[in-house]
Short mmCIF file of C-alpha atoms and ligand atoms in Angstrom, two decimals:
data_model
loop_
_atom_site.label_atom_id
_atom_site.label_comp_id
_atom_site.label_asym_id
_atom_site.label_seq_id
_atom_site.Cartn_x
_atom_site.Cartn_y
_atom_site.Cartn_z
CA MET H 30 5.59 -20.01 -6.35
CA GLY H 31 3.56 -17.48 -5.18
CA LYS H 32 3.82 -17.58 -1.10
CA THR H 33 3.59 -21.98 -0.61
CA ASN H 34 5.63 -23.10 1.32
CA MET H 35 7.00 -25.33 -0.91
CA ARG H 36 10.73 -25.53 -1.00
CA PRO H 37 12.72 -24.88 -4.82
CA ALA H 38 14.84 -27.96 -4.96
CA TYR H 39 18.30 -26.43 -4.81
CA ASN H 40 17.32 -24.72 -1.24
CA ASP H 41 16.54 -28.24 0.44
CA SER H 42 19.35 -29.13 2.86
CA LEU H 43 19.24 -33.01 3.39
CA ASN H 44 16.53 -32.94 6.13
CA GLY H 45 14.53 -29.81 4.81
CA LEU H 46 12.94 -32.03 2.44
CA PRO H 47 9.64 -32.25 2.47
CA LYS H 48 7.98 -35.57 3.97
CA SER H 49 4.99 -36.79 1.89
CA ASN H 50 2.23 -34.89 4.02
CA LEU H 51 3.66 -31.68 3.69
CA LEU H 52 4.20 -32.78 -0.23
CA LYS H 53 -0.38 -33.33 0.01
CA ASN H 54 0.05 -29.72 1.26
CA ILE H 55 1.88 -28.86 -0.87
CA LEU H 56 0.18 -30.19 -3.94
CA THR H 57 -3.39 -28.83 -2.17
CA GLU H 58 -2.02 -25.33 -2.21
CA TYR H 59 -0.47 -25.23 -6.26
CA ILE H 60 -3.79 -27.56 -7.50
CA LEU H 61 -5.69 -24.37 -5.67
CA GLN H 62 -3.21 -21.70 -7.10
CA SER H 63 -3.66 -23.54 -10.70
CA SER H 64 -6.55 -23.95 -10.95
CA CYS H 65 -7.63 -20.32 -10.79
CA ARG H 66 -5.31 -19.84 -13.24
CA GLN H 67 -6.79 -22.77 -15.95
CA PHE H 68 -9.67 -19.70 -15.85
CA ALA H 69 -7.00 -17.57 -17.68
CA GLY H 70 -5.46 -20.95 -19.86
CA VAL H 71 -2.14 -21.25 -18.14
CA ASP H 72 -0.63 -23.72 -15.36
CA ARG H 73 -0.13 -27.46 -15.94
CA PHE H 74 1.96 -28.87 -13.57
CA ALA H 75 3.26 -32.85 -13.88
CA LEU H 76 3.97 -35.31 -11.09
CA VAL H 77 7.16 -37.44 -10.91
CA TYR H 78 6.43 -40.27 -8.55
CA LEU H 79 10.12 -42.41 -8.31
CA ASP H 80 11.76 -45.42 -6.45
CA ILE H 81 14.92 -46.89 -6.80
CA GLU H 82 14.44 -50.38 -8.89
CA ASN H 83 15.39 -53.99 -7.09
CA PHE H 84 15.16 -52.16 -3.42
CA LYS H 85 13.71 -55.04 -1.91
CA TYR H 86 16.76 -56.94 -2.98
CA LEU H 87 19.25 -54.68 -2.01
CA ASN H 88 17.12 -54.41 1.42
CA GLN H 89 17.64 -57.88 2.33
CA THR H 90 21.20 -58.24 1.08
CA TYR H 91 23.02 -55.23 2.33
CA GLY H 92 20.23 -54.97 5.58
CA TYR H 93 18.59 -51.70 6.97
CA LYS H 94 20.98 -49.59 8.01
CA VAL H 95 23.11 -49.27 4.79
CA CYS H 96 19.84 -49.15 2.52
CA ASP H 97 18.67 -45.97 5.04
CA GLU H 98 22.36 -44.47 3.80
CA ILE H 99 21.67 -44.97 -0.10
CA ILE H 100 18.29 -43.27 0.12
CA ASN H 101 19.89 -40.92 1.76
CA CYS H 102 21.89 -40.78 -0.62
CA VAL H 103 19.55 -40.69 -3.32
CA GLU H 104 17.22 -38.38 -1.91
CA ASN H 105 20.52 -36.27 -1.88
CA TYR H 106 21.48 -36.60 -5.61
CA LEU H 107 17.85 -36.01 -6.40
CA VAL H 108 18.26 -32.69 -5.10
CA ARG H 109 21.15 -31.89 -6.40
CA ASN H 110 19.97 -32.56 -9.95
CA VAL H 111 16.40 -31.55 -10.03
CA LYS H 112 16.40 -27.25 -11.05
CA ASN H 113 14.67 -25.06 -9.45
CA SER H 114 10.76 -24.40 -9.57
CA SER H 115 10.21 -27.93 -8.80
CA CYS H 116 9.89 -30.03 -5.43
CA VAL H 117 11.59 -33.40 -4.22
CA ALA H 118 9.94 -35.19 -1.52
CA ARG H 119 10.71 -38.59 -0.37
CA ILE H 120 6.92 -40.54 0.00
CA THR H 121 7.63 -43.65 1.80
CA SER H 122 10.71 -45.85 1.75
CA ASP H 123 12.74 -45.70 -1.72
CA LYS H 124 9.90 -43.97 -2.82
CA PHE H 125 10.29 -39.83 -3.86
CA ALA H 126 7.78 -37.75 -5.70
CA ILE H 127 8.78 -34.55 -8.03
CA LEU H 128 6.50 -31.34 -8.93
CA PHE H 129 7.55 -29.95 -11.93
CA THR H 130 5.34 -26.42 -12.09
CA ASP H 131 7.22 -25.37 -14.79
CA ILE H 132 6.57 -27.68 -17.70
CA LYS H 133 6.56 -25.19 -21.37
CA ALA H 134 8.35 -27.11 -24.16
CA ASN H 135 11.73 -24.69 -23.14
CA SER H 136 11.65 -25.51 -19.64
CA GLY H 137 13.89 -28.72 -19.38
CA TRP H 138 11.83 -31.16 -17.16
CA TYR H 139 11.40 -33.72 -18.99
CA GLU H 140 15.28 -33.78 -19.92
CA THR H 141 15.86 -33.51 -16.66
CA ILE H 142 13.86 -36.72 -15.71
CA ASP H 143 14.80 -38.62 -18.60
CA GLU H 144 18.60 -37.67 -17.65
CA ILE H 145 18.21 -38.98 -13.93
CA ILE H 146 16.34 -42.46 -15.19
CA ASN H 147 18.03 -43.65 -18.06
CA ASN H 148 20.92 -42.79 -16.95
CA GLY H 149 21.74 -44.18 -13.35
CA PHE H 150 24.38 -43.31 -10.78
CA ASN H 151 26.38 -44.07 -8.29
CA ILE H 152 25.95 -44.38 -4.64
CA ASN H 153 28.99 -44.38 -2.43
CA THR H 154 28.69 -45.26 1.11
CA PHE H 155 29.90 -48.67 3.79
CA ASN H 156 33.01 -48.31 1.40
CA HIS H 157 31.16 -49.56 -1.46
CA VAL H 158 29.55 -48.30 -4.72
CA PHE H 159 26.53 -48.92 -5.33
CA TYR H 160 25.37 -48.19 -9.14
CA ILE H 161 21.32 -47.15 -8.66
CA THR H 162 19.11 -47.27 -11.09
CA MET H 163 15.09 -45.64 -10.88
CA SER H 164 12.02 -45.54 -12.33
CA ALA H 165 9.61 -42.82 -12.94
CA GLY H 166 6.27 -42.35 -13.70
CA ILE H 167 4.73 -38.49 -14.81
CA ALA H 168 1.00 -37.94 -14.22
CA LEU H 169 0.13 -34.12 -15.25
CA TYR H 170 -2.19 -31.96 -14.64
CA PRO H 171 -5.28 -31.21 -14.85
CA GLU H 172 -5.75 -33.68 -18.24
CA HIS H 173 -4.43 -36.70 -15.83
CA GLY H 174 -6.40 -35.72 -12.79
CA ARG H 175 -7.67 -32.79 -10.46
CA ASP H 176 -7.11 -33.98 -7.12
CA ILE H 177 -3.79 -34.61 -5.60
CA ASP H 178 -5.07 -38.50 -4.81
CA SER H 179 -5.99 -39.55 -8.26
CA LEU H 180 -2.81 -37.96 -9.56
CA MET H 181 -0.66 -39.51 -7.16
CA LYS H 182 -2.31 -42.69 -8.47
CA LYS H 183 -2.47 -42.17 -11.80
CA ALA H 184 1.95 -40.95 -11.61
CA GLU H 185 2.50 -44.78 -10.00
CA THR H 186 0.25 -46.67 -12.51
CA ALA H 187 2.53 -45.58 -15.13
CA ASN H 188 5.45 -46.18 -12.92
CA TYR H 189 4.11 -49.37 -12.61
CA SER H 190 3.72 -50.30 -16.50
CA ALA H 191 7.41 -48.68 -16.37
CA LYS H 192 8.73 -51.54 -14.62
CA LYS H 193 6.61 -54.18 -16.01
CA THR H 194 7.71 -53.08 -19.45
CA GLY H 195 11.66 -52.31 -19.12
CA LYS H 196 10.60 -48.50 -20.50
CA ASN H 197 12.02 -47.41 -16.81
CA ILE H 198 10.35 -43.36 -17.75
CA ASN H 199 6.56 -43.49 -18.58
CA ILE H 200 4.03 -40.17 -18.79
CA TYR H 201 0.35 -42.07 -17.65
CA SER H 202 -2.38 -42.86 -20.01
CA ASP H 203 -5.83 -44.61 -20.02
CA GLU H 204 -4.01 -47.44 -21.93
CA LEU H 205 -1.96 -47.80 -19.59
CA GLN H 206 -4.91 -47.98 -17.32
CA GLN H 207 -6.32 -50.78 -18.92
CA ASP H 208 -3.43 -52.85 -19.34
CA ILE H 209 -3.98 -52.89 -15.48
CA ILE H 210 -7.50 -53.47 -16.12
CA GLU H 211 -6.59 -56.82 -18.50
CA GLN H 212 -3.99 -57.52 -15.53
CA VAL H 213 -6.84 -58.01 -13.82
CA GLN H 214 -8.96 -60.11 -16.56
CA MET H 215 -6.19 -62.20 -17.14
CA VAL H 216 -6.12 -63.48 -13.76
CA ASN H 217 -10.10 -64.96 -14.16
CA LYS H 218 -9.26 -66.83 -17.08
CA LEU H 219 -6.12 -68.17 -15.01
CA GLN H 220 -8.12 -69.50 -12.58
CA ASN H 221 -10.54 -70.98 -14.75
CA GLY H 222 -7.50 -72.33 -17.05
CA ILE H 223 -6.20 -73.71 -13.60
CA GLU H 224 -9.68 -75.23 -12.95
CA LYS H 225 -10.38 -76.46 -16.41
CA GLU H 226 -6.90 -77.86 -17.13
CA GLU H 227 -6.01 -75.99 -19.99
CA PHE H 228 -2.50 -76.44 -19.63
CA THR H 229 0.25 -78.39 -21.02
CA LEU H 230 4.03 -79.36 -20.12
CA TYR H 231 6.04 -79.57 -23.28
CA TYR H 232 10.02 -80.86 -22.78
CA GLN H 233 13.06 -78.83 -23.78
CA PRO H 234 16.19 -81.39 -24.25
CA MET H 235 19.33 -80.64 -22.44
CA PHE H 236 22.38 -81.72 -24.71
CA LYS H 237 25.92 -82.68 -23.57
CA LEU H 238 28.12 -80.45 -25.59
CA ASN H 239 30.75 -82.56 -27.47
CA SER H 240 28.98 -85.41 -27.91
CA ASN H 241 25.36 -84.29 -29.05
CA GLU H 242 24.38 -86.65 -26.67
CA ILE H 243 20.50 -85.48 -24.91
CA ILE H 244 21.11 -86.17 -21.11
CA GLY H 245 17.97 -84.75 -20.31
CA VAL H 246 14.65 -82.56 -20.49
CA GLU H 247 13.13 -79.80 -19.41
CA ALA H 248 9.63 -78.72 -18.15
CA LEU H 249 8.32 -76.12 -19.90
CA VAL H 250 4.59 -75.05 -19.30
CA ARG H 251 2.37 -74.30 -22.36
CA TRP H 252 -0.74 -72.53 -22.27
CA PRO H 253 -2.53 -73.81 -24.96
CA GLN H 254 -5.38 -70.47 -26.85
CA PRO H 255 -7.54 -70.71 -29.63
CA MET H 256 -6.02 -70.81 -33.36
CA ASN H 257 -2.91 -73.16 -31.93
CA GLU H 258 -1.10 -70.30 -30.24
CA PHE H 259 0.07 -70.08 -26.85
CA ILE H 260 -0.14 -67.93 -23.65
CA SER H 261 3.88 -67.05 -22.96
CA PRO H 262 5.04 -68.85 -19.76
CA GLU H 263 7.04 -64.93 -18.76
CA ILE H 264 3.17 -63.74 -18.91
CA PHE H 265 1.19 -65.93 -16.79
CA ILE H 266 3.61 -67.25 -14.67
CA PRO H 267 4.19 -63.48 -13.01
CA ILE H 268 1.11 -63.11 -12.42
CA ALA H 269 0.14 -66.01 -11.15
CA GLU H 270 2.81 -65.55 -8.15
CA LYS H 271 1.52 -62.59 -7.30
CA SER H 272 -1.89 -63.57 -7.10
CA LYS H 273 -0.83 -66.78 -5.43
CA GLN H 274 -2.38 -69.19 -7.78
CA ILE H 275 1.44 -70.01 -8.68
CA TYR H 276 0.83 -72.86 -5.76
CA GLU H 277 -1.89 -74.78 -7.44
CA LEU H 278 -0.55 -74.42 -11.08
CA GLU H 279 2.57 -75.90 -9.92
CA ARG H 280 1.09 -78.80 -8.35
CA TRP H 281 -0.36 -79.26 -11.10
CA ILE H 282 3.09 -79.14 -13.11
CA ILE H 283 4.86 -81.26 -11.29
CA ASN H 284 1.56 -84.27 -11.04
CA LYS H 285 2.24 -83.62 -14.62
CA ALA H 286 5.77 -83.82 -15.47
CA LEU H 287 6.58 -86.62 -12.45
CA GLN H 288 4.13 -88.82 -13.83
CA GLN H 289 5.35 -88.39 -17.06
CA LYS H 290 8.66 -89.66 -15.58
CA GLU H 291 7.09 -92.52 -14.54
CA GLN H 292 6.52 -93.28 -17.81
CA TRP H 293 9.83 -93.33 -19.17
CA GLU H 294 10.98 -95.17 -17.13
CA LYS H 295 8.63 -98.04 -17.52
CA ASP H 296 8.97 -97.50 -20.71
CA GLY H 297 12.79 -97.96 -19.91
CA GLN H 298 14.06 -94.10 -20.46
CA ASP H 299 15.31 -94.16 -17.27
CA TYR H 300 18.87 -92.20 -18.46
CA ILE H 301 16.11 -88.84 -18.98
CA GLU H 302 16.36 -86.25 -16.26
CA LEU H 303 14.37 -84.24 -15.36
CA SER H 304 14.43 -80.49 -14.93
CA ILE H 305 11.02 -79.18 -13.47
CA ASN H 306 11.08 -75.35 -12.30
CA LEU H 307 10.58 -73.67 -9.29
CA SER H 308 8.56 -70.62 -8.67
CA SER H 309 10.54 -68.41 -5.74
CA LYS H 310 7.50 -68.48 -3.88
CA THR H 311 6.97 -71.79 -3.39
CA LEU H 312 10.10 -72.38 -2.22
CA GLU H 313 8.58 -69.86 0.15
CA SER H 314 5.99 -70.81 1.37
CA GLU H 315 6.08 -73.72 4.37
CA SER H 316 2.56 -75.20 3.66
CA ASN H 317 2.86 -75.27 -0.20
CA PHE H 318 5.96 -76.78 -0.50
CA GLN H 319 5.07 -79.43 1.89
CA LYS H 320 1.98 -79.85 -0.42
CA ILE H 321 5.12 -80.68 -3.19
CA GLU H 322 7.02 -82.68 -1.18
CA LYS H 323 3.82 -84.78 -0.37
CA ILE H 324 3.69 -84.83 -4.25
CA ILE H 325 6.90 -85.77 -5.54
CA SER H 326 6.42 -88.45 -2.08
CA SER H 327 3.68 -90.18 -3.95
CA TYR H 328 5.78 -91.28 -6.86
CA LYS H 329 8.14 -94.36 -7.69
CA VAL H 330 10.63 -93.00 -9.78
CA ASN H 331 14.14 -92.52 -9.31
CA TYR H 332 14.42 -88.93 -7.79
CA SER H 333 18.06 -89.18 -8.94
CA LYS H 334 17.10 -87.93 -12.21
CA ILE H 335 15.17 -85.41 -11.10
CA ILE H 336 16.83 -81.40 -11.01
CA ILE H 337 14.44 -78.48 -9.39
CA GLU H 338 15.78 -75.27 -10.94
CA ILE H 339 15.23 -72.07 -8.40
CA THR H 340 16.03 -68.53 -8.87
CA GLU H 341 18.22 -66.06 -7.22
CA THR H 342 15.33 -64.28 -5.48
CA VAL H 343 14.86 -67.02 -3.34
CA ILE H 344 17.82 -67.34 -1.91
CA ILE H 345 18.07 -63.12 -1.50
CA SER H 346 14.47 -63.75 0.09
CA ASN H 347 16.13 -66.05 2.80
CA ILE H 348 19.15 -67.71 2.57
CA ASP H 349 19.18 -69.54 5.52
CA LEU H 350 15.24 -70.66 4.43
CA ALA H 351 15.92 -71.30 1.05
CA ILE H 352 19.17 -73.69 2.26
CA GLU H 353 16.95 -75.97 4.39
CA ARG H 354 14.18 -76.76 2.07
CA LEU H 355 16.77 -77.47 -0.73
CA ASN H 356 17.76 -79.71 1.73
CA ARG H 357 14.54 -81.25 2.52
CA LEU H 358 14.53 -81.66 -1.62
CA ARG H 359 18.39 -83.04 -1.32
CA SER H 360 17.79 -85.53 0.75
CA TYR H 361 15.46 -87.37 -1.97
CA GLY H 362 18.58 -87.66 -3.88
CA ILE H 363 17.09 -84.91 -5.88
CA LYS H 364 19.47 -82.60 -7.65
CA ILE H 365 19.43 -78.52 -7.54
CA ALA H 366 20.01 -76.21 -10.73
CA LEU H 367 20.59 -72.03 -9.39
CA ASP H 368 18.50 -70.61 -13.00
CA ASP H 369 18.99 -67.27 -14.91
CA PHE H 370 22.39 -67.76 -13.69
CA GLY H 371 24.59 -64.23 -13.87
CA THR H 372 21.28 -61.73 -13.36
CA GLY H 373 20.50 -61.28 -10.54
CA TYR H 374 22.44 -60.25 -7.18
CA SER H 375 23.52 -62.07 -4.72
CA SER H 376 27.46 -61.96 -4.26
CA LEU H 377 28.73 -65.76 -4.40
CA THR H 378 29.54 -66.23 -1.10
CA HIS H 379 25.74 -66.23 -0.71
CA ILE H 380 25.72 -69.00 -3.79
CA LEU H 381 28.50 -70.89 -2.25
CA LYS H 382 26.64 -71.41 0.52
CA LEU H 383 23.45 -73.37 -1.22
CA PRO H 384 23.54 -77.05 -2.05
CA ILE H 385 23.66 -76.73 -5.55
CA ASP H 386 24.25 -79.05 -7.60
CA ILE H 387 24.10 -77.28 -11.43
CA ILE H 388 24.25 -74.21 -13.31
CA LYS H 389 22.65 -72.36 -15.73
CA ILE H 390 23.85 -69.41 -17.87
CA ASP H 391 21.48 -67.24 -18.35
CA ARG H 392 21.15 -66.37 -22.57
CA SER H 393 21.24 -63.15 -21.65
CA PHE H 394 25.02 -64.14 -21.96
CA ILE H 395 25.20 -66.54 -24.64
CA LYS H 396 23.32 -64.00 -27.05
CA SER H 397 26.59 -61.51 -26.55
CA ILE H 398 28.48 -64.16 -28.58
CA PRO H 399 30.44 -63.47 -30.65
CA ASN H 400 29.97 -59.34 -30.48
CA GLY H 401 29.65 -58.54 -26.75
CA ASN H 402 33.31 -58.79 -25.01
CA GLU H 403 32.92 -58.13 -22.24
CA GLU H 404 29.80 -60.54 -21.59
CA MET H 405 31.84 -62.88 -23.36
CA VAL H 406 35.02 -62.81 -20.89
CA ILE H 407 31.70 -62.70 -17.71
CA THR H 408 30.77 -66.51 -19.80
CA GLN H 409 34.20 -67.30 -19.74
CA ASN H 410 35.06 -66.54 -16.02
CA MET H 411 32.33 -68.10 -15.25
CA ILE H 412 32.09 -71.17 -15.68
CA SER H 413 36.10 -71.61 -14.79
CA LEU H 414 35.09 -70.55 -11.48
CA ALA H 415 31.81 -73.47 -11.27
CA HIS H 416 33.96 -75.79 -12.83
CA ASP H 417 36.48 -74.91 -9.48
CA LEU H 418 33.80 -75.41 -7.58
CA ASN H 419 31.71 -78.71 -8.77
CA TYR H 420 29.03 -77.36 -10.16
CA LYS H 421 28.05 -78.36 -13.23
CA VAL H 422 27.80 -76.18 -15.78
CA VAL H 423 24.86 -75.42 -18.57
CA ALA H 424 24.86 -73.29 -21.08
CA GLU H 425 21.14 -71.39 -21.97
CA GLY H 426 19.04 -70.73 -25.30
CA ILE H 427 22.43 -71.34 -27.55
CA GLU H 428 20.94 -70.04 -31.26
CA THR H 429 23.78 -70.42 -33.45
CA GLN H 430 26.35 -72.50 -34.35
CA GLU H 431 29.53 -69.61 -33.60
CA GLN H 432 27.75 -70.01 -29.78
CA LEU H 433 28.21 -73.97 -29.75
CA GLU H 434 31.50 -74.03 -30.83
CA TYR H 435 32.71 -71.22 -28.50
CA LEU H 436 30.81 -73.09 -25.31
CA LYS H 437 32.78 -75.60 -26.48
CA LYS H 438 35.77 -74.46 -26.83
CA ILE H 439 35.83 -73.09 -23.27
CA SER H 440 34.85 -75.68 -21.91
CA CYS H 441 31.23 -75.76 -21.20
CA GLU H 442 29.61 -79.51 -21.32
CA PHE H 443 25.90 -79.39 -21.13
CA GLY H 444 23.72 -76.81 -23.00
CA GLN H 445 20.44 -76.46 -24.68
CA GLY H 446 18.37 -73.96 -27.18
CA TYR H 447 16.92 -73.79 -30.17
CA LEU H 448 19.56 -74.19 -32.21
CA LEU H 449 19.73 -78.05 -30.36
CA CYS H 450 16.72 -78.65 -29.95
CA LYS H 451 12.98 -76.68 -29.36
CA PRO H 452 11.37 -77.51 -26.18
CA LEU H 453 8.85 -80.72 -28.13
CA PRO H 454 5.01 -81.60 -26.45
CA SER H 455 6.06 -85.48 -25.05
CA ASP H 456 4.04 -87.32 -27.58
CA ARG H 457 7.09 -85.75 -30.37
CA LEU H 458 9.34 -86.52 -27.99
CA HIS H 459 10.76 -90.01 -28.79
CA GLU H 460 11.56 -88.25 -32.73
CA VAL H 461 14.80 -86.96 -30.75
CA LEU H 462 15.05 -89.95 -27.77
CA ILE H 463 16.22 -92.63 -28.50
P1 C2E G 529 13.49 -70.70 -18.30
O1 C2E G 529 13.50 -71.24 -16.81
O2 C2E G 529 15.18 -70.00 -18.11
O3 C2E G 529 13.25 -71.37 -19.76
C1 C2E G 529 13.93 -71.84 -20.69
C2 C2E G 529 13.14 -70.56 -21.96
O4 C2E G 529 14.02 -69.64 -22.69
C3 C2E G 529 11.64 -71.47 -22.06
O5 C2E G 529 10.58 -70.58 -22.43
C4 C2E G 529 12.65 -71.55 -23.56
O6 C2E G 529 11.39 -72.46 -23.99
C5 C2E G 529 13.21 -70.58 -23.50
N1 C2E G 529 14.29 -70.98 -24.61
C6 C2E G 529 14.61 -72.29 -24.66
N2 C2E G 529 16.12 -72.45 -26.09
C7 C2E G 529 15.93 -70.85 -26.15
C8 C2E G 529 16.72 -70.24 -27.27
O7 C2E G 529 17.41 -70.62 -28.28
N3 C2E G 529 16.38 -69.20 -27.59
C9 C2E G 529 15.08 -68.52 -26.35
N4 C2E G 529 15.28 -67.18 -27.14
N5 C2E G 529 14.83 -68.67 -26.22
C10 C2E G 529 14.71 -70.23 -25.37
P2 C2E G 529 9.55 -70.33 -21.64
O8 C2E G 529 9.07 -71.89 -21.96
O9 C2E G 529 9.05 -69.33 -22.74
O10 C2E G 529 9.49 -70.08 -20.67
C11 C2E G 529 9.76 -68.63 -19.82
C12 C2E G 529 10.17 -69.32 -18.56
O11 C2E G 529 8.59 -69.31 -18.20
C13 C2E G 529 10.86 -69.91 -17.59
O12 C2E G 529 12.24 -69.06 -17.91
C14 C2E G 529 10.70 -70.29 -16.42
O13 C2E G 529 11.33 -68.96 -15.95
C15 C2E G 529 9.26 -69.86 -16.52
N6 C2E G 529 8.67 -71.26 -16.53
C16 C2E G 529 8.23 -72.31 -17.33
N7 C2E G 529 7.80 -73.14 -17.44
C17 C2E G 529 7.58 -73.45 -16.09
C18 C2E G 529 7.21 -73.57 -15.31
O14 C2E G 529 6.66 -74.61 -14.79
N8 C2E G 529 7.17 -73.66 -13.41
C19 C2E G 529 6.92 -72.76 -13.50
N9 C2E G 529 7.62 -71.81 -12.28
N10 C2E G 529 7.76 -71.00 -14.54
C20 C2E G 529 8.41 -71.89 -15.05
CA1 CA G 530 14.30 -72.87 -16.64
CA1 CA G 531 16.66 -69.62 -17.18
#
């Protein structure tokens, strides 16, 4: 590194870590040096952008004091594990950068990152063990950029895409940029779809497992495309949540679902419980939540047969607000279900505070039956605990007879899944309803 003031990682004390301004200086100098040496055909380097997965939730659950300490420990961990000829710097909050100056094939730089990212590590602080996982995006000099800003942006883009695809670690490529462009196009397509009401609702029956009786249905939004295809809600709902289009889309969904419920009641099928998914974004926004309340109150339906499904994200972001909003829904007689249970971060003490009637065990646990011993023990414990606490329990994603038999054996009363019935358009539901 010649005469730069960059500190080798192994030499850094915790407080001596370069902050982002200093990193910029180091990078500038390094780029200058490298571009000089480039004429001689040497020197490439890698800029790695890392952040802590789900840090927002850690912050909201454990508070700033604990999380500041977690960040310090992570800094320490990175410095300890990143070898010579590299520099670790903190950018902001939970975001770090590592500059690897020696990226020759046998220098082990990629293996170092791979080790950090793909293994996770424990941080022991405040009498608590936190299991930390990180994601990383990598930009290479000079092919991905010749100045600091574009290298940083590209490393960040690669990190963003690593998270989105669940790969955890990603090297920048032009295709990633393309993904982001596609996302922007998706927002425009969504807007058009909402305006033209291109969406439709499917309904997936929920069963009482020991009698095989249908007790209700869950409304699931579908976005039909030409050639009989659908864009999955798993793709467009998160985009709509980010772009705030979810509010308008969700008003359409709730209107449609309640119109359907009204129709079923007119047809004498009052017994069908209707579950509607509500985005945590809608629950968090007072003005949009009020609009939903207004829609709900405008229908003459048996509210005690309506269930609103929420996920843990909302609880973590603001539990008091969640309690208040859920109680407002409950004042109509509406029931509340906690969706995707078991996948989130919230502690049981948090969940116990919530006005919840039903717990839906996430399908990842059901998938583990019969081979995932650990998950099966957790599933069984979750079910018996939920029963002790007087929650109704619904198992999601039952796909095999074996899973169904096991769930019945461990006294899971209710369930839903392709084995029992796939989501159906409303005009085909009569085939399964009596
Ligand atoms: P979710 O609320 O957990 O919905 C259950 C998802 O599991 C549905 O996927 C359903 O089709 C699928 N599923 C049902 N049985 C099985 C099974 O046996 N195996 C497998 N592998 N999957 C099964 P879908 O409809 O693609 O919805 C995905 C997610 O999108 C939903 O997960 C929910 O989070 C969101 N979503 C769907 N519709 C709405 C909606 O109207 N509003 C909001 N806010 N979110 C929605
Ligand atoms: Ca759901
Ligand atoms: Ca679910």
